[in-house]
Tab-separated table of C-alpha atoms in Angstrom:
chain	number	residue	atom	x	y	z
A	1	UNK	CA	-12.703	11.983	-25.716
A	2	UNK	CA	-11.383	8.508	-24.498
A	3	UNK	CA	-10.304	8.161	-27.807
A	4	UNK	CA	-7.752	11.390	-27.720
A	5	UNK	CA	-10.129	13.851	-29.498
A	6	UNK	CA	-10.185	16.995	-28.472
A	7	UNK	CA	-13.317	18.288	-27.474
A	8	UNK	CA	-12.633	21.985	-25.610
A	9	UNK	CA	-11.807	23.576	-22.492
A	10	UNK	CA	-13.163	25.519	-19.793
A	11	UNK	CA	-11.781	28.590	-17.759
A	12	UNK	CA	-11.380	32.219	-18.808
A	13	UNK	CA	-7.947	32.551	-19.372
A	14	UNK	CA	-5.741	33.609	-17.335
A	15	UNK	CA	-6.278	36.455	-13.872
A	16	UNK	CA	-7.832	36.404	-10.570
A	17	UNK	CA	-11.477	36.929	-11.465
A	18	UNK	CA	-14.140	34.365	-11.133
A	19	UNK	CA	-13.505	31.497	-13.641
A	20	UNK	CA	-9.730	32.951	-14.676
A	21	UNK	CA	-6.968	30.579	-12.968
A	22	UNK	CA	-2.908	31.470	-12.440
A	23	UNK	CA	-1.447	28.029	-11.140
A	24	UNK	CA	-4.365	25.260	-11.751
A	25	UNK	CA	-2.444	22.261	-10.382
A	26	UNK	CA	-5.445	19.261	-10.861
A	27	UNK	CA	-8.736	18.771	-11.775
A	28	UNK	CA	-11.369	15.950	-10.516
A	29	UNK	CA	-14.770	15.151	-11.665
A	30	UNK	CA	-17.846	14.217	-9.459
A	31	UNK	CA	-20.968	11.784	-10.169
A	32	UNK	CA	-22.868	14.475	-11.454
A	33	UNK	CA	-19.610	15.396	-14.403
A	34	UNK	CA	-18.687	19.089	-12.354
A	35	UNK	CA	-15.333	19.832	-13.047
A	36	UNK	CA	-13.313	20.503	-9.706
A	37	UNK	CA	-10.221	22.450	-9.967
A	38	UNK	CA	-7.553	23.558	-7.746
A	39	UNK	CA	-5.510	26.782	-8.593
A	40	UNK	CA	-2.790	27.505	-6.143
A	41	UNK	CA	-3.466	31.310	-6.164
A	42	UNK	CA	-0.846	33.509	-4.556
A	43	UNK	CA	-3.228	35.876	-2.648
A	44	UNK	CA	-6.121	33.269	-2.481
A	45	UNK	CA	-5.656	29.701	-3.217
A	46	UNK	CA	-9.124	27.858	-4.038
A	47	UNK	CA	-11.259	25.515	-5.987
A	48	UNK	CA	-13.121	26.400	-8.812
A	49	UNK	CA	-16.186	24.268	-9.670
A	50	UNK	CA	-17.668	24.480	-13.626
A	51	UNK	CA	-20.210	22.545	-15.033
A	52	UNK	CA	-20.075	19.401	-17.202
A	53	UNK	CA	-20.239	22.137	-20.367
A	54	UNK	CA	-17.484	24.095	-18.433
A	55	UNK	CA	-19.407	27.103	-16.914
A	56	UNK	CA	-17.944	28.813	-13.851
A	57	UNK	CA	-20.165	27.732	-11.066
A	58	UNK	CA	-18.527	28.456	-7.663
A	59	UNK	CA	-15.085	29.158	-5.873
A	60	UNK	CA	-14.884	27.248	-2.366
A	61	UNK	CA	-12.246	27.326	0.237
A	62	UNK	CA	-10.727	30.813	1.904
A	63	UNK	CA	-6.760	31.109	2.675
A	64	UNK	CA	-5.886	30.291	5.976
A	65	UNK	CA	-4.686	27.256	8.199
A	66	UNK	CA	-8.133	26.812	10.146
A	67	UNK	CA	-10.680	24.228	9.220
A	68	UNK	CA	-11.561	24.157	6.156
A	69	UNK	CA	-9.045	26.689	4.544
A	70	UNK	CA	-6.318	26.000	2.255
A	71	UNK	CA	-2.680	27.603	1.521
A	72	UNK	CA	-1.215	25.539	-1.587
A	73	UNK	CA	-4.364	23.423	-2.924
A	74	UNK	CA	-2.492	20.439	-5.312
A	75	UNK	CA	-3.888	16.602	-6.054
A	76	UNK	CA	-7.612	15.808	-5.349
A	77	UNK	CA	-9.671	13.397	-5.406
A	78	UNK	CA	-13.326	11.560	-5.127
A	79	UNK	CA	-14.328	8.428	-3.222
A	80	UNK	CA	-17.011	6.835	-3.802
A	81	UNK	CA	-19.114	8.540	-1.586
A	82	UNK	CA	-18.573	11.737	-3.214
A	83	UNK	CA	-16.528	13.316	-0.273
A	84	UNK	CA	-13.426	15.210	-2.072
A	85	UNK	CA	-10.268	14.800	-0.602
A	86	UNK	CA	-7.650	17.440	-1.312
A	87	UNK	CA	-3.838	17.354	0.310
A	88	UNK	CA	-2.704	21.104	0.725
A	89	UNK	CA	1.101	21.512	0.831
A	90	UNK	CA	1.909	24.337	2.680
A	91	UNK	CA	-0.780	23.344	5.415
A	92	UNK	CA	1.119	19.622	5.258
A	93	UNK	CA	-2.473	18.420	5.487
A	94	UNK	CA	-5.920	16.650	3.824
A	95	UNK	CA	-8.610	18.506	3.736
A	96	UNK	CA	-11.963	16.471	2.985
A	97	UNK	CA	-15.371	18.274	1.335
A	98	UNK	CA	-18.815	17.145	0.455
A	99	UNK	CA	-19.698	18.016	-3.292
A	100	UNK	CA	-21.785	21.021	-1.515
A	101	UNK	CA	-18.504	22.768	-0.250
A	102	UNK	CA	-19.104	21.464	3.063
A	103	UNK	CA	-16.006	21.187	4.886
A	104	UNK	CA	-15.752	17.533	6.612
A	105	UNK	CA	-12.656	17.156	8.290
A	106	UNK	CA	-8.622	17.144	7.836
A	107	UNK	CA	-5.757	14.965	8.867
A	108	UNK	CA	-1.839	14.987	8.406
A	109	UNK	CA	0.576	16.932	9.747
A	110	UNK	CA	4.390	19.066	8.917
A	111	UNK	CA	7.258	16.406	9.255
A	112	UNK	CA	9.833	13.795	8.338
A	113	UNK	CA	8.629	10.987	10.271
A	114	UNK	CA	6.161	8.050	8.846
A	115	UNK	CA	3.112	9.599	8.850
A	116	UNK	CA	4.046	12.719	8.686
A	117	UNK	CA	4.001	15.288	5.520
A	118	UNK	CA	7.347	16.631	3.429
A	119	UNK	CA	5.713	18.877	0.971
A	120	UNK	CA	3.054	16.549	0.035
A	121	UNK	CA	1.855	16.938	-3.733
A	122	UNK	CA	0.176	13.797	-5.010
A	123	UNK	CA	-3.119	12.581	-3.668
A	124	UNK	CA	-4.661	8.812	-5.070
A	125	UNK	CA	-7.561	6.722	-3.513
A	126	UNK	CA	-7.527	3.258	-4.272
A	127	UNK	CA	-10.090	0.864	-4.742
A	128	UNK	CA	-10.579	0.061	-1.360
A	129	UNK	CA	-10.325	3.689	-0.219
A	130	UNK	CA	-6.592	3.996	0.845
A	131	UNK	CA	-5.225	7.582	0.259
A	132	UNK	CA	-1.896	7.221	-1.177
A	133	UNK	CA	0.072	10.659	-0.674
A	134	UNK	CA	3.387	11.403	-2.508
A	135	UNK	CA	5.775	13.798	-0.997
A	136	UNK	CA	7.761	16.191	-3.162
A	137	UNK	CA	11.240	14.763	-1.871
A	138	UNK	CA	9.813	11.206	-0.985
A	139	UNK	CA	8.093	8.977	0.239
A	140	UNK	CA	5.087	8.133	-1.091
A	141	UNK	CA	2.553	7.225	1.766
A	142	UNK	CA	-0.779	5.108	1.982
A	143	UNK	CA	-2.880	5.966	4.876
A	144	UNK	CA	-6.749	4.802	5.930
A	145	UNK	CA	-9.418	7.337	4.477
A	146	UNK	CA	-9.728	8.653	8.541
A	147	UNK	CA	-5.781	9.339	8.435
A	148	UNK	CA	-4.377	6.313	9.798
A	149	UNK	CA	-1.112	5.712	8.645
A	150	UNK	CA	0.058	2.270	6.644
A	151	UNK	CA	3.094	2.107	4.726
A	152	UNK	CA	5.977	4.320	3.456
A	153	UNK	CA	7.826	3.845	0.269
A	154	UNK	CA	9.552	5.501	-2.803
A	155	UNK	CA	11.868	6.843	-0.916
A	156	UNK	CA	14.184	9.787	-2.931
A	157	UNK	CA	17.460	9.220	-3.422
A	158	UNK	CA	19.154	12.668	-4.126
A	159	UNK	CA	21.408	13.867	-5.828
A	160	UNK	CA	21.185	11.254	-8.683
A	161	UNK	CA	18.387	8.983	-7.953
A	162	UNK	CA	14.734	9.871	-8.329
A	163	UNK	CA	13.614	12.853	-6.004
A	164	UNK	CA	10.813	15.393	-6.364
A	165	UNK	CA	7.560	13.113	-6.941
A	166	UNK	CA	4.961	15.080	-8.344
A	167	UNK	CA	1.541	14.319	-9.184
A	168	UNK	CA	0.390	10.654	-8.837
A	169	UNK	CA	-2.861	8.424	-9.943
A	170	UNK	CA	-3.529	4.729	-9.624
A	171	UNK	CA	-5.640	1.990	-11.666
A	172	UNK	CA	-8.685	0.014	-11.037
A	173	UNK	CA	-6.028	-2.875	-9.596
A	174	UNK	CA	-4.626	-0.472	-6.811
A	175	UNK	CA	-1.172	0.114	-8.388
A	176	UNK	CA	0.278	3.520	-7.819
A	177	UNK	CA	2.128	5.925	-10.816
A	178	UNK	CA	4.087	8.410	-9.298
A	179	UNK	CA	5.745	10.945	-12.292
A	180	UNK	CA	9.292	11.435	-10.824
A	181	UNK	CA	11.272	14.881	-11.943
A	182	UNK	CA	15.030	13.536	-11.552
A	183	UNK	CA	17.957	15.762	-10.350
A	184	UNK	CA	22.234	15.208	-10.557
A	185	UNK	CA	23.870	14.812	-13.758
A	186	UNK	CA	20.523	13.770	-14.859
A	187	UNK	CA	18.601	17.138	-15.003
A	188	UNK	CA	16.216	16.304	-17.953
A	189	UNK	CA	15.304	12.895	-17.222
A	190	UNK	CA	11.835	11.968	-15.918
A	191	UNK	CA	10.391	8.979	-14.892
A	192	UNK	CA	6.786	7.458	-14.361
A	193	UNK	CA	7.506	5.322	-11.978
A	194	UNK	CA	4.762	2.048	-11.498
A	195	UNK	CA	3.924	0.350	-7.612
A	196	UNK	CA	1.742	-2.199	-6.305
A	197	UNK	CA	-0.821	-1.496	-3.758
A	198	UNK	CA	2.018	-2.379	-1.416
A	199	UNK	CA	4.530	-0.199	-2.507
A	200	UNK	CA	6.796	-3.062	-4.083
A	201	UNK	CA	8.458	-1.283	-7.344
A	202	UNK	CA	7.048	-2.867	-10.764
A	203	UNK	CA	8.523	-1.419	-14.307
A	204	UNK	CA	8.841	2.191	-14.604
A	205	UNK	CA	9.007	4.053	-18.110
A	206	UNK	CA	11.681	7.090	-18.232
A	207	UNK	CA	11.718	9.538	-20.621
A	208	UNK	CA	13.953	12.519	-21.482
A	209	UNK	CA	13.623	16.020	-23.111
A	210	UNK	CA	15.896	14.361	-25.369
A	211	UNK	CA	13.618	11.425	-26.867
């Protein structure tokens, strides 16, 4: 519950059947409460859809780099007109679906350049609409819903500084949380790591395996 109570869980364990999962990386939730997960599969990557009650529904999305096929399926997301966006990181792209399945469209591409992907892992729409896209070894990037890119920031600064951004969400005020796994003679430290809609650096909360 919103309170913290735990109220159950949905999948069937662990395997490759229908319903089973072996690397779920995120769920998302449409209008209608379906639960939307992405399991990065080794011989099929996909999304699993259950129902508000957590019965298997449906498995979308084949392997493959064409339209509408995925490699690594990681963050996702809904805007608010239902379209899920979903950044794949071995295809260094984000792939966009109606709640039908439909495949819409995809933008992004393999690089180091602004604009470009680095193992992208993170996926957050704003308010507005703005995807915000973190990359495994930095940056974090805001683009236009069509792909247009913005703004870079949260740039990694290996060995000691903080490098391999993982998952990342936002608030109803457009600031970004990007959970930071830090490397060096830090190896157990990890950070959550707060930004403003325009990638200015606000407190940040570290933690350690120790505390």
């Amino acid at each position: 519950s919103n309170q913290g109570k735990f109220l159950g869980e949905i999948g069937l364990g662990p395997g490759r059947e229908p319903g089973q999962f072996t690397k779920p990386r995120h769920a998302a939730v449409d209008e209608a409460g379906r639960i939307w997960v992405s399991d990065e599969k080794t011989d099929r990557p996909r999304l699993q859809v259950f129902s508000p009650s957590g019965e298997f529904l449906r498995i979308l999305a084949e392997k493959g780099t064409g339209p509408g096929m995925l490699l690594r399926a990681h963050g996702m997301e809904f805007d608010r007109q239902q379209r899920l966006f979903v950044v794949d990181v071995d295809n260094a792209r984000v792939s966009i679906f109606r709640p039908s399945g439909e495949f819409v469209s995809s933008w992004g591409k393999d690089g180091l350049l602004p604009g470009m992907f680095n193992a992208a892992h993170g996926l957050y729409l704003d308010p507005n609409g703005d995807v915000f896209i973190s990359g495994y070894y930095g940056p974090v990037q805001k683009f236009t819903a069509a792909g247009d890119f913005l703004l870079a920031f949260a740039y990694g600064e290996p060995p000691d500084g903080p490098v391999h951004f993982h998952a990342i969400g936002g608030d109803r005020w457009g600031n970004v949380y990007v959970t930071v796994r830090n490397k060096g003679d830090r190896p157990n430290e990890v950070s959550i790591m707060k930004y403003n809609n325009q990638g200015d650096l606000v407190p940040k909360w570290r933690l350690s395996k120790e505390d």
